Amino acid sequence: MTEITRAEVCAAAVADAFAADGEIFGSPMGTMPMIGVRLAKLTSNPDLVISDGESLFLGGVPPIFAKADVLEGWIPFRRVFDVVAYGRRHVMMGATQVDKHGNQNISAIGDFAQPKRQLLGSRGAPGNTVNNRTSYWVPKHNTRVFVEKVDIVSGVGPKAAKEAGPGASKYNDIHRIISNLGVFDMGGPDDTMRIVSLHPGVTLEEVQEATGFELYVDGDVATTRLPSDAELTIIREMLDPKNFRDREVPPVDGK
C-alpha cells in the first residue's frame, strides 16, 4: 500500500464512530462522513442502514456521488422526520462553530438580532440533537470553529440539554466530534470537550493552539488508528476512486 493520508485516517475515524451502532439509520452530511459511514457498512457494522441522501435506502454500497446500484426502500424527505422522531438514527453534521460544551452553530455569525453573516439556518439541528445520536465533522480545525461559546445554538450540547429539562436531555447524545486533527467527545468535566485521540503527527500543543478553549486531557493522549490494508482498498478502489477525500482534507507534508 502507498502512504496513508490524513484524509484516510479521518475516514477510518468516522467509520469507528458508527461501528457500535448496530441496526440504525446512518445519516452522513458531507464527503468525509459519507465515506466513513459507507466504510463502516462494509466493515465494522454491516447492519447499518444507509441512504443516497435524497429519497432511497441503499441495499448495496456504491461509490460516493454515484448512482445507487441496489435499492432497498423509499425514504422521501417527509419520512425522514418520522425517523428523527423515532430516534433510531445517527447523524453526522458539519459545524460552522462548536463550543466547549458541544453546542453547534450553523445559523449565523454574530448577534442573533443583527448577525454579521447569515449561514444555513438551524435546519434540522435542534431536532437531531434532542432525538438522535449526533456527531460532527470539521475538516479545518481552527479557533474560528472551535470557540468558547457559539454565537447561536443550533445543535444542543449535553449541558444545555440538561439545563432545558428531560424533554431535551433524555435522548441527547453528542457522540463524537471529528476534525482533521483529532477525535473528541463530551467526556470532560461539566460536559466539556475531551480529547479521545489525535491523528498521527498531530501534537497536543498543535491542537490546543487551534482550539479557542481548553481541551480536557484524560491521561495519556491516544493516537488515532491507521486504516487497515483492507479498509484502504475499500476507500481507494470502491468508495472514493476519484479521490474526493483529499480535496476535503489535503495531504499533510505530502501524505
Short mmCIF file of C-alpha atoms in Angstrom, two decimals:
data_model
loop_
_atom_site.label_atom_id
_atom_site.label_comp_id
_atom_site.label_asym_id
_atom_site.label_seq_id
_atom_site.Cartn_x
_atom_site.Cartn_y
_atom_site.Cartn_z
CA MET A 1 0.00 0.00 0.00
CA THR A 2 1.10 3.57 -0.64
CA GLU A 3 1.48 6.09 2.18
CA ILE A 4 -1.66 6.58 4.27
CA THR A 5 -3.03 10.11 4.03
CA ARG A 6 -4.61 12.24 6.75
CA ALA A 7 -7.92 12.01 4.86
CA GLU A 8 -7.85 8.21 5.07
CA VAL A 9 -7.18 8.37 8.81
CA CYS A 10 -10.21 10.65 9.12
CA ALA A 11 -12.36 8.27 7.08
CA ALA A 12 -11.49 5.38 9.41
CA ALA A 13 -12.22 7.57 12.45
CA VAL A 14 -15.66 8.40 11.06
CA ALA A 15 -16.30 4.69 10.44
CA ASP A 16 -15.33 3.93 14.03
CA ALA A 17 -17.91 6.47 15.27
CA PHE A 18 -20.64 4.29 13.69
CA ALA A 19 -19.08 0.90 14.43
CA ALA A 20 -21.11 0.02 17.53
CA ASP A 21 -24.46 1.49 16.44
CA GLY A 22 -25.98 -1.74 15.18
CA GLU A 23 -29.12 -1.52 13.04
CA ILE A 24 -29.61 2.22 12.88
CA PHE A 25 -30.09 4.80 10.13
CA GLY A 26 -26.70 6.39 9.41
CA SER A 27 -27.19 9.94 8.11
CA PRO A 28 -23.90 11.43 6.92
CA MET A 29 -23.71 15.00 5.65
CA GLY A 30 -20.67 15.79 3.54
CA THR A 31 -17.89 13.97 1.73
CA MET A 32 -15.92 12.52 4.64
CA PRO A 33 -18.98 11.44 6.62
CA MET A 34 -20.31 9.66 3.52
CA ILE A 35 -17.04 7.79 3.03
CA GLY A 36 -16.81 6.86 6.71
CA VAL A 37 -20.40 5.66 7.05
CA ARG A 38 -20.13 3.51 3.94
CA LEU A 39 -16.81 2.16 5.17
CA ALA A 40 -18.48 1.16 8.45
CA LYS A 41 -21.29 -0.52 6.49
CA LEU A 42 -18.73 -2.62 4.61
CA THR A 43 -16.58 -3.49 7.65
CA SER A 44 -17.48 -2.97 11.31
CA ASN A 45 -21.26 -2.52 11.14
CA PRO A 46 -23.00 -4.38 8.27
CA ASP A 47 -26.39 -3.77 9.93
CA LEU A 48 -26.09 -0.02 9.37
CA VAL A 49 -28.89 1.37 7.19
CA ILE A 50 -27.76 3.93 4.64
CA SER A 51 -29.46 6.10 2.03
CA ASP A 52 -28.47 8.03 -1.08
CA GLY A 53 -29.05 11.27 0.83
CA GLU A 54 -32.15 12.05 -1.19
CA SER A 55 -35.00 9.54 -1.14
CA LEU A 56 -33.73 5.96 -1.34
CA PHE A 57 -32.46 3.37 1.12
CA LEU A 58 -29.47 1.58 -0.38
CA GLY A 59 -29.15 -2.19 -0.49
CA GLY A 60 -25.65 -2.00 -1.94
CA VAL A 61 -22.81 0.38 -1.12
CA PRO A 62 -21.90 2.38 -4.23
CA PRO A 63 -19.07 4.92 -4.50
CA ILE A 64 -19.90 8.34 -3.08
CA PHE A 65 -21.79 10.60 -5.52
CA ALA A 66 -22.50 7.59 -7.77
CA LYS A 67 -25.96 6.40 -8.74
CA ALA A 68 -27.39 3.75 -6.44
CA ASP A 69 -26.99 0.23 -7.81
CA VAL A 70 -29.13 -1.80 -5.39
CA LEU A 71 -32.20 -0.25 -3.72
CA GLU A 72 -33.84 -1.42 -0.51
CA GLY A 73 -36.57 1.10 0.21
CA TRP A 74 -38.01 4.58 -0.13
CA ILE A 75 -37.23 7.41 2.30
CA PRO A 76 -38.59 10.70 0.90
CA PHE A 77 -37.78 13.84 2.86
CA ARG A 78 -41.07 13.89 4.77
CA ARG A 79 -40.42 10.35 6.03
CA VAL A 80 -37.04 11.39 7.43
CA PHE A 81 -38.90 13.34 10.12
CA ASP A 82 -40.57 10.12 11.25
CA VAL A 83 -37.14 8.56 11.72
CA VAL A 84 -35.86 11.66 13.51
CA ALA A 85 -38.73 11.48 15.98
CA TYR A 86 -38.39 7.72 16.45
CA GLY A 87 -34.71 8.03 17.26
CA ARG A 88 -33.09 5.05 15.52
CA ARG A 89 -30.66 7.32 13.74
CA HIS A 90 -27.09 8.61 13.99
CA VAL A 91 -26.50 11.82 12.09
CA MET A 92 -23.07 13.33 11.38
CA MET A 93 -23.38 17.02 10.61
CA GLY A 94 -20.99 19.86 9.94
CA ALA A 95 -20.40 22.77 12.30
CA THR A 96 -19.52 26.37 11.50
CA GLN A 97 -18.91 26.78 15.22
CA VAL A 98 -18.79 24.25 18.06
CA ASP A 99 -18.02 25.19 21.65
CA LYS A 100 -16.52 23.52 24.70
CA HIS A 101 -19.96 22.23 25.79
CA GLY A 102 -20.73 20.64 22.44
CA ASN A 103 -23.20 23.27 21.22
CA GLN A 104 -23.15 23.68 17.44
CA ASN A 105 -23.89 26.72 15.27
CA ILE A 106 -24.88 26.59 11.60
CA SER A 107 -27.31 29.55 11.79
CA ALA A 108 -25.42 32.84 11.73
CA ILE A 109 -22.27 34.58 12.92
CA GLY A 110 -22.69 37.49 15.33
CA ASP A 111 -25.63 38.70 17.38
CA PHE A 112 -28.90 36.93 16.58
CA ALA A 113 -30.80 40.23 16.18
CA GLN A 114 -28.34 41.57 13.60
CA PRO A 115 -25.85 38.88 12.53
CA LYS A 116 -22.69 39.68 10.60
CA ARG A 117 -23.14 36.67 8.35
CA GLN A 118 -26.14 34.51 7.59
CA LEU A 119 -25.49 30.75 7.33
CA LEU A 120 -27.77 27.78 6.62
CA GLY A 121 -30.12 28.37 9.50
CA SER A 122 -30.72 25.84 12.25
CA ARG A 123 -32.37 23.43 9.80
CA GLY A 124 -32.67 20.00 11.47
CA ALA A 125 -30.01 20.55 14.12
CA PRO A 126 -32.33 21.09 17.14
CA GLY A 127 -34.43 18.02 16.34
CA ASN A 128 -31.37 15.90 15.60
CA THR A 129 -29.64 16.72 18.87
CA VAL A 130 -32.63 16.15 21.15
CA ASN A 131 -33.80 12.96 19.40
CA ASN A 132 -30.84 11.20 17.78
CA ARG A 133 -27.24 10.33 18.36
CA THR A 134 -25.31 13.20 16.75
CA SER A 135 -21.70 13.61 15.71
CA TYR A 136 -19.88 16.47 13.99
CA TRP A 137 -17.28 16.57 11.23
CA VAL A 138 -14.96 19.58 10.93
CA PRO A 139 -12.48 19.47 8.02
CA LYS A 140 -10.47 22.52 9.17
CA HIS A 141 -9.81 22.62 12.90
CA ASN A 142 -9.18 26.23 13.95
CA THR A 143 -10.16 28.82 16.55
CA ARG A 144 -12.95 30.24 14.37
CA VAL A 145 -14.75 26.90 14.50
CA PHE A 146 -13.80 25.65 17.99
CA VAL A 147 -14.95 28.61 20.09
CA GLU A 148 -15.52 29.27 23.78
CA LYS A 149 -19.24 29.89 23.17
CA VAL A 150 -21.18 29.62 19.92
CA ASP A 151 -22.92 32.78 18.71
CA ILE A 152 -26.22 30.93 18.21
CA VAL A 153 -27.13 27.45 19.46
CA SER A 154 -28.39 25.35 16.56
CA GLY A 155 -27.41 21.91 17.82
CA VAL A 156 -27.79 21.42 21.57
CA GLY A 157 -24.90 20.08 23.66
CA PRO A 158 -25.38 17.90 26.76
CA LYS A 159 -25.00 20.65 29.36
CA ALA A 160 -27.61 22.90 27.71
CA ALA A 161 -29.90 19.92 27.15
CA LYS A 162 -29.78 19.01 30.84
CA GLU A 163 -30.50 22.61 31.82
CA ALA A 164 -33.52 22.62 29.48
CA GLY A 165 -35.00 19.57 31.16
CA PRO A 166 -35.73 15.90 30.36
CA GLY A 167 -37.55 16.70 27.13
CA ALA A 168 -34.26 17.89 25.67
CA SER A 169 -31.80 15.72 27.56
CA LYS A 170 -33.39 12.24 27.52
CA TYR A 171 -32.06 11.30 24.07
CA ASN A 172 -29.34 13.92 23.68
CA ASP A 173 -26.11 12.15 22.72
CA ILE A 174 -23.24 14.15 21.21
CA HIS A 175 -21.18 11.11 20.35
CA ARG A 176 -18.05 12.29 18.53
CA ILE A 177 -16.53 15.45 17.11
CA ILE A 178 -14.02 14.50 14.42
CA SER A 179 -11.73 17.03 12.76
CA ASN A 180 -8.67 16.95 10.55
CA LEU A 181 -6.59 17.00 13.75
CA GLY A 182 -8.27 14.52 16.06
CA VAL A 183 -11.27 12.82 17.64
CA PHE A 184 -13.13 14.31 20.60
CA ASP A 185 -16.15 13.60 22.78
CA MET A 186 -18.04 15.33 25.61
CA GLY A 187 -16.49 13.28 28.43
CA GLY A 188 -14.72 16.17 30.16
CA PRO A 189 -15.78 17.71 33.49
CA ASP A 190 -19.13 19.51 33.38
CA ASP A 191 -19.85 18.04 29.91
CA THR A 192 -16.87 19.64 28.23
CA MET A 193 -14.93 18.53 25.19
CA ARG A 194 -12.34 15.83 25.78
CA ILE A 195 -9.59 14.56 23.51
CA VAL A 196 -10.20 10.93 22.51
CA SER A 197 -7.26 10.72 20.12
CA LEU A 198 -5.04 12.87 17.92
CA HIS A 199 -4.25 11.90 14.36
CA PRO A 200 -0.73 10.63 13.62
CA GLY A 201 1.73 13.51 13.55
CA VAL A 202 -0.56 15.94 15.44
CA THR A 203 0.75 17.22 18.78
CA LEU A 204 -1.22 18.26 21.82
CA GLU A 205 0.27 21.75 21.50
CA GLU A 206 -0.86 21.99 17.87
CA VAL A 207 -4.46 21.03 18.56
CA GLN A 208 -4.70 23.23 21.65
CA GLU A 209 -3.36 26.22 19.72
CA ALA A 210 -6.04 25.61 17.07
CA THR A 211 -8.83 25.49 19.69
CA GLY A 212 -10.47 28.52 21.31
CA PHE A 213 -10.89 26.85 24.71
CA GLU A 214 -9.04 24.41 26.93
CA LEU A 215 -9.50 20.82 25.80
CA TYR A 216 -9.72 18.23 28.56
CA VAL A 217 -6.96 15.64 28.57
CA ASP A 218 -7.74 12.42 30.42
CA GLY A 219 -4.37 10.72 30.94
CA ASP A 220 -2.14 9.88 28.02
CA VAL A 221 -3.34 11.11 24.65
CA ALA A 222 -4.02 8.24 22.26
CA THR A 223 -3.16 8.27 18.57
CA THR A 224 -5.98 7.74 16.09
CA ARG A 225 -5.58 4.34 14.50
CA LEU A 226 -4.46 3.88 10.91
CA PRO A 227 -6.88 2.21 8.50
CA SER A 228 -6.07 -1.41 7.66
CA ASP A 229 -4.97 -2.53 4.22
CA ALA A 230 -8.47 -3.88 3.62
CA GLU A 231 -10.02 -0.56 4.59
CA LEU A 232 -7.60 1.33 2.36
CA THR A 233 -8.58 -0.84 -0.57
CA ILE A 234 -12.26 -0.16 0.09
CA ILE A 235 -11.69 3.60 0.42
CA ARG A 236 -9.43 3.95 -2.63
CA GLU A 237 -10.95 1.48 -5.05
CA MET A 238 -14.62 1.16 -4.04
CA LEU A 239 -15.90 4.20 -2.17
CA ASP A 240 -13.80 7.11 -3.39
CA PRO A 241 -11.89 6.16 -6.56
CA LYS A 242 -11.98 9.81 -7.73
CA ASN A 243 -10.22 10.88 -4.51
CA PHE A 244 -12.71 13.48 -3.30
CA ARG A 245 -11.30 12.89 0.20
CA ASP A 246 -8.04 14.73 -0.47
CA ARG A 247 -9.95 17.78 -1.65
CA GLU A 248 -11.61 17.99 1.76
CA VAL A 249 -8.53 17.08 3.82
CA PRO A 250 -5.43 17.81 1.76
CA PRO A 251 -2.33 15.68 2.41
CA VAL A 252 -0.04 16.94 5.17
CA ASP A 253 3.65 17.17 4.20
CA GLY A 254 2.94 15.20 1.07
CA LYS A 255 0.92 12.46 2.78
#
